[in-house]
Short mmCIF file of C-alpha atoms in Angstrom, two decimals:
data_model
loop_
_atom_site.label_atom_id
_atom_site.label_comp_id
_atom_site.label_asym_id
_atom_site.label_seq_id
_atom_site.Cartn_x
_atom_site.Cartn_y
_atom_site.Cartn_z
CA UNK A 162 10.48 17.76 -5.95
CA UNK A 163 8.26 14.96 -4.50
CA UNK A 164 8.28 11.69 -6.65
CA UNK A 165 4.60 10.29 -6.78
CA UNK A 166 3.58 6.55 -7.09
CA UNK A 167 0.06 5.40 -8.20
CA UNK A 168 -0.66 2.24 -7.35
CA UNK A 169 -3.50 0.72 -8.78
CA UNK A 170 -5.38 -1.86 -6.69
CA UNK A 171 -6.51 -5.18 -8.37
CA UNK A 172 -9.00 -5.60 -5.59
CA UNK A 173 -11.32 -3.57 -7.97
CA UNK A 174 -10.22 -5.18 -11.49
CA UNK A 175 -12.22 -7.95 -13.22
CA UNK A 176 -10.84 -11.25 -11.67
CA UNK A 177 -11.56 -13.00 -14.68
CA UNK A 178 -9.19 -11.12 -16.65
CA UNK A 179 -6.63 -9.89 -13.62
CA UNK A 180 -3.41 -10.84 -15.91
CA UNK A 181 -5.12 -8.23 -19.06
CA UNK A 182 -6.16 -6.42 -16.05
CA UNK A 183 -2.31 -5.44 -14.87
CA UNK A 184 -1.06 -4.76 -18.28
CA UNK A 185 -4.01 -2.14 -19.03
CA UNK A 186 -3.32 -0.15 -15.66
CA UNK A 187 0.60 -0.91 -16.42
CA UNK A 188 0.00 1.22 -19.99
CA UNK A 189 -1.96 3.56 -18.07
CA UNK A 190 0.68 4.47 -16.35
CA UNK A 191 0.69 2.24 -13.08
CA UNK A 192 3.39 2.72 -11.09
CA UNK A 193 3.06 -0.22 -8.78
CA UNK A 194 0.08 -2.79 -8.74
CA UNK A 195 -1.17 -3.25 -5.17
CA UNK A 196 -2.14 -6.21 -4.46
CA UNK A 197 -4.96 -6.46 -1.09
CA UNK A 198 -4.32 -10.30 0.16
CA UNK A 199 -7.57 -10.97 2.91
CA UNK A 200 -7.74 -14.04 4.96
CA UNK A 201 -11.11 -14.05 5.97
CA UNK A 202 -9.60 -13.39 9.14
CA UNK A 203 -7.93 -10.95 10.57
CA UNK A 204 -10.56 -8.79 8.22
CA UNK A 205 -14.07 -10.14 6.83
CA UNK A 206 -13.62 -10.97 3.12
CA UNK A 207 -11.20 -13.61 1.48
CA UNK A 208 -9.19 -12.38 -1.88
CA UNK A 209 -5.64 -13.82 -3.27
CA UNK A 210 -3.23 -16.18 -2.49
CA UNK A 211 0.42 -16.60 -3.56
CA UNK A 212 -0.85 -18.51 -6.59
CA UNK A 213 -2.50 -15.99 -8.19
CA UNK A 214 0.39 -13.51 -6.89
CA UNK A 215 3.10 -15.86 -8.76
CA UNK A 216 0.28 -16.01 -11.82
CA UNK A 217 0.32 -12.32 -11.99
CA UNK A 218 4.23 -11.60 -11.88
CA UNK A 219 4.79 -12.22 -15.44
CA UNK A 220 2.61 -9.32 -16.74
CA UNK A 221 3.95 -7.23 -13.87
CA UNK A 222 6.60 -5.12 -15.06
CA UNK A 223 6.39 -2.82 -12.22
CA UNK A 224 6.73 -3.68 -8.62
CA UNK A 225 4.19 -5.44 -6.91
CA UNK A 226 3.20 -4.29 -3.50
CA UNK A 227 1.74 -6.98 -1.68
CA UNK A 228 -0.33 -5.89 1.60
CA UNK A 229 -1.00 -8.61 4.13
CA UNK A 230 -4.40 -8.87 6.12
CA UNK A 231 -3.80 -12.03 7.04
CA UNK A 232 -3.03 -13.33 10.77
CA UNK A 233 -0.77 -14.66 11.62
CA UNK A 234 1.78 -13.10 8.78
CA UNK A 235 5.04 -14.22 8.69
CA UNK A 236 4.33 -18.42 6.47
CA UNK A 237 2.52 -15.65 4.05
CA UNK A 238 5.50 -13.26 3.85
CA UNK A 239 7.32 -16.29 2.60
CA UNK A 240 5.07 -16.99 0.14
CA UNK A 241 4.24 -13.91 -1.32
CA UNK A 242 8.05 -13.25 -1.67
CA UNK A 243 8.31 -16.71 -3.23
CA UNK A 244 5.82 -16.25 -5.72
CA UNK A 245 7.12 -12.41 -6.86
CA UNK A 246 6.17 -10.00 -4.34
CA UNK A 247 8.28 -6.48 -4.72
CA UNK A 248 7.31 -4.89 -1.37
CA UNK A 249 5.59 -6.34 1.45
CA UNK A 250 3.55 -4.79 3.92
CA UNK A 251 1.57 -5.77 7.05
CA UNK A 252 -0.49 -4.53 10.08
CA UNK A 253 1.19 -4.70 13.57
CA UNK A 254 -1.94 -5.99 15.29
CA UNK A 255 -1.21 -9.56 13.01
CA UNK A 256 2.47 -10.15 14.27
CA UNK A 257 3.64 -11.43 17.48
CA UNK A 258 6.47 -9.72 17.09
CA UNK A 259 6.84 -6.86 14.34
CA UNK A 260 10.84 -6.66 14.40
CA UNK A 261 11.26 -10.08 13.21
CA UNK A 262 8.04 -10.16 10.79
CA UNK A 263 9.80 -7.18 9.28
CA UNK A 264 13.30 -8.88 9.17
CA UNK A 265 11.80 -12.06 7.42
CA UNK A 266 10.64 -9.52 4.42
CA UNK A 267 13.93 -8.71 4.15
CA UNK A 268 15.54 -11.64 4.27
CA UNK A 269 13.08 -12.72 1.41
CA UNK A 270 15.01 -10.08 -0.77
CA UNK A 271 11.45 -7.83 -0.55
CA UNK A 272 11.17 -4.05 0.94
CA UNK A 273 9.74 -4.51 4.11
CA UNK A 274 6.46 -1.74 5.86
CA UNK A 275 3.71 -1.67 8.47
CA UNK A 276 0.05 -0.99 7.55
CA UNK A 277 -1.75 1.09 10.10
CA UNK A 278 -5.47 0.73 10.24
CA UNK A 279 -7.04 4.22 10.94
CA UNK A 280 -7.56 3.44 15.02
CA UNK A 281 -3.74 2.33 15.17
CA UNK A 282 -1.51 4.73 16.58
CA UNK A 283 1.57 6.25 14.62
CA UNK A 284 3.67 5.32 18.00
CA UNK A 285 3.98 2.01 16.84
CA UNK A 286 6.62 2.80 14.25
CA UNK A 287 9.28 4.54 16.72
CA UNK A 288 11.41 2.15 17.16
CA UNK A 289 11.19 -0.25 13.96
CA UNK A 290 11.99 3.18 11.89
CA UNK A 291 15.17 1.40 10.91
CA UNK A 292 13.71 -1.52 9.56
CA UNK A 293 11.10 0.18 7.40
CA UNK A 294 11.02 0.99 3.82
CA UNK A 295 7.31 2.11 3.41
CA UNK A 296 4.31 2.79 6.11
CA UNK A 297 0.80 2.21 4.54
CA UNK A 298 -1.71 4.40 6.35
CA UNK A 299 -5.46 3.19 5.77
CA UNK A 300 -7.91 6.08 5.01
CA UNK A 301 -10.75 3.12 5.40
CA UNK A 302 -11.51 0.77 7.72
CA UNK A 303 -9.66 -2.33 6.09
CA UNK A 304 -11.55 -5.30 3.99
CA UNK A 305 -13.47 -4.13 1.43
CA UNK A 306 -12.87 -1.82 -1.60
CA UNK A 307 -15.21 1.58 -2.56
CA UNK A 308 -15.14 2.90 1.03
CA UNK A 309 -15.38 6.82 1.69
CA UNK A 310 -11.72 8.36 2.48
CA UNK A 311 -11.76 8.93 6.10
CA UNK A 312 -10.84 12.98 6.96
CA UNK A 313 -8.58 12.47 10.30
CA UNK A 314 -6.31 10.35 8.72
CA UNK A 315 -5.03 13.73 7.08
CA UNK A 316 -3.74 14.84 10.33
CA UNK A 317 -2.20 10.90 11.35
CA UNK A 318 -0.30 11.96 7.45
CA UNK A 319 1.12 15.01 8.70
CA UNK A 320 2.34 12.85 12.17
CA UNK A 321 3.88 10.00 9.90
CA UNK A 322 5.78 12.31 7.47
CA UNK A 323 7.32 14.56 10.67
CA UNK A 324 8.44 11.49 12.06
CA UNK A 325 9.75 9.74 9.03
CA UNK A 326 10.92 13.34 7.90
CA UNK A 327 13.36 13.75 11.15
CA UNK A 328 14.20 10.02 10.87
CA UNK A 329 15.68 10.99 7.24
CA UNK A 330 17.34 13.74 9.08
CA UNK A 331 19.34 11.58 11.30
CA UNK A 332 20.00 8.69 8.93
CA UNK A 333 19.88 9.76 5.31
CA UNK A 334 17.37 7.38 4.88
CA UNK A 335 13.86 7.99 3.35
CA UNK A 336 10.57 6.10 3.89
CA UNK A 337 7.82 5.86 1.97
CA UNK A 338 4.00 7.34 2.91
CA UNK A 339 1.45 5.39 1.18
CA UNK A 340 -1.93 5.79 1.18
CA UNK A 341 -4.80 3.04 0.90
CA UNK A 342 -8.58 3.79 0.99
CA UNK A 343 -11.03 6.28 -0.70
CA UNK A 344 -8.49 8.22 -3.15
CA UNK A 345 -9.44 9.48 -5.87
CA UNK A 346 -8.41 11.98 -8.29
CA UNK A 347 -10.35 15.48 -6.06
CA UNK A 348 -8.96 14.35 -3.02
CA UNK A 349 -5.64 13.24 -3.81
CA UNK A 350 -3.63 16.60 -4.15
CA UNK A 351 -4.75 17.36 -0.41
CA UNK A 352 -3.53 13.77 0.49
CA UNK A 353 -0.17 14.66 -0.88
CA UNK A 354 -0.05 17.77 0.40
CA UNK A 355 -0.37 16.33 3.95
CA UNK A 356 2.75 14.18 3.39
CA UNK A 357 2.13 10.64 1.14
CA UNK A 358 3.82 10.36 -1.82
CA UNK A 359 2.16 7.03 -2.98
CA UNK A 360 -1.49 6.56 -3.43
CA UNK A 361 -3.28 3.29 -3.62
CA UNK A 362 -6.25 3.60 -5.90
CA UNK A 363 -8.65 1.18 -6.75
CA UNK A 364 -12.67 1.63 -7.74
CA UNK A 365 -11.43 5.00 -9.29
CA UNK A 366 -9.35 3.38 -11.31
CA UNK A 367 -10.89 0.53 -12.31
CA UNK A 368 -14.56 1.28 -12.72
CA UNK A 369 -13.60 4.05 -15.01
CA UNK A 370 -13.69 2.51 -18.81
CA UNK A 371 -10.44 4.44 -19.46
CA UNK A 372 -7.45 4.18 -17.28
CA UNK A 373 -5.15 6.52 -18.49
CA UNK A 374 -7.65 9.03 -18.58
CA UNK A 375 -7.62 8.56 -14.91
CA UNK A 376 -3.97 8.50 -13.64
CA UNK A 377 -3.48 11.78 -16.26
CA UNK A 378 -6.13 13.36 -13.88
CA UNK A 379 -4.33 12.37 -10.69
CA UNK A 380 -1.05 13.03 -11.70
CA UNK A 381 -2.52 16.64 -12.89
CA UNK A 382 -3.82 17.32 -9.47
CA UNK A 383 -0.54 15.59 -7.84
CA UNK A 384 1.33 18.75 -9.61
CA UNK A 385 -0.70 21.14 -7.52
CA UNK A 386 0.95 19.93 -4.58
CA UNK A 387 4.55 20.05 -6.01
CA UNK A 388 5.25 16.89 -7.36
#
């Protein structure tokens, strides 16, 4: 049986209460607490730094899974794992060279992934498998919260999890399929049916007045699909 992770994003709390913020999702029954860090940048908003990353650890008591969008990546993966971060993720695009970006994660003591935006192809993982822990796959267009879930990234699911799937095969060794953009509690059995196993939620969460209420619902339809 699959073991599901919902990860709440703070990219759709209230910022003027994001520490009361992460221990009502925590209750809720978060899983992680996904934390969007934009540069203004390499996408078109600006969100957190490692301040408010390091302000935020002490009323995490789950992991916090810290996705770069910044360019270049690897001063912030120092950072972030500085100031708390659990698992660190970034997009290939940002890094001059992924095998060492990835390395310097886990150095930092932090479990290291690549973030693919929905035009980046899955080849890009083949030969970093080894050094990967989790692969985000966007279902939006990355930089701003509340987008639509984008359909094809269903099928670039199904790619992911055959590849990581054999990879597992060969090495014992199983990574993570997380999913970041448009999921919400009637689309997320079908995303976990296509392969993901963590889910990166944010406006469905958060603009619902009660959280719990919410995850139930997801982790209801999540047992549809065998988890």
């Amino acid at each position: 049986m699959t073991h599901y992770r919902i990860a709440p994003s703070i990219l759709s709390a209230d910022f003027a209460r994001l520490g009361e913020e992460v221990q009502r999702v925590i209750a809720a029954g978060a899983d992680w607490i996904h934390f969007d860090v934009m540069d203004n940048h390499y996408v078109p908003n600006l969100t957190f730094g490692p301040m408010v990353c390091a302000a935020l650890k002490p009323y995490a008591t789950v992991p916090l899974d810290v996705h770069l969008m910044v360019e270049p990546v690897d001063e912030m993966i120092q950072a972030f794992a500085k100031a708390g971060a659990d698992i660190i993720t970034f997009h290939p695009e940002a890094s001059r060279h992924i095998d060492r970006s990835l390395s310097l994660i886990h150095d930092s003591g932090c479990r290291a992934g690549l973030v693919l935006n929905p035009a980046t192809p899955v080849y890009v993982l083949e030969h970093v498998l080894d050094k990967l822990d989790v692969v985000l796959l966007m279902s939006v267009n990355p930089g701003f919260g509340g987008q639509k879930f984008i359909p094809h990234t269903l099928e670039k699911i199904e790619q992911v999890r055959s590849l990581t799937d054999l990879y597992a095969a060969e090495s014992g060794r199983r990574i993570l399929i997380e999913v970041d953009g448009g999921i919400k509690a009637d689309n997320i059995a079908e995303v976990a049916a296509a392969g993901a196993d963590t889910f990166v939620a944010g406006s469905a969460i958060f603009n619902q007045p009660d959280y719990a209420a919410v995850i139930a619902e997801m982790r209801r339809q999540l047992e549809k699909a065998g988890g």
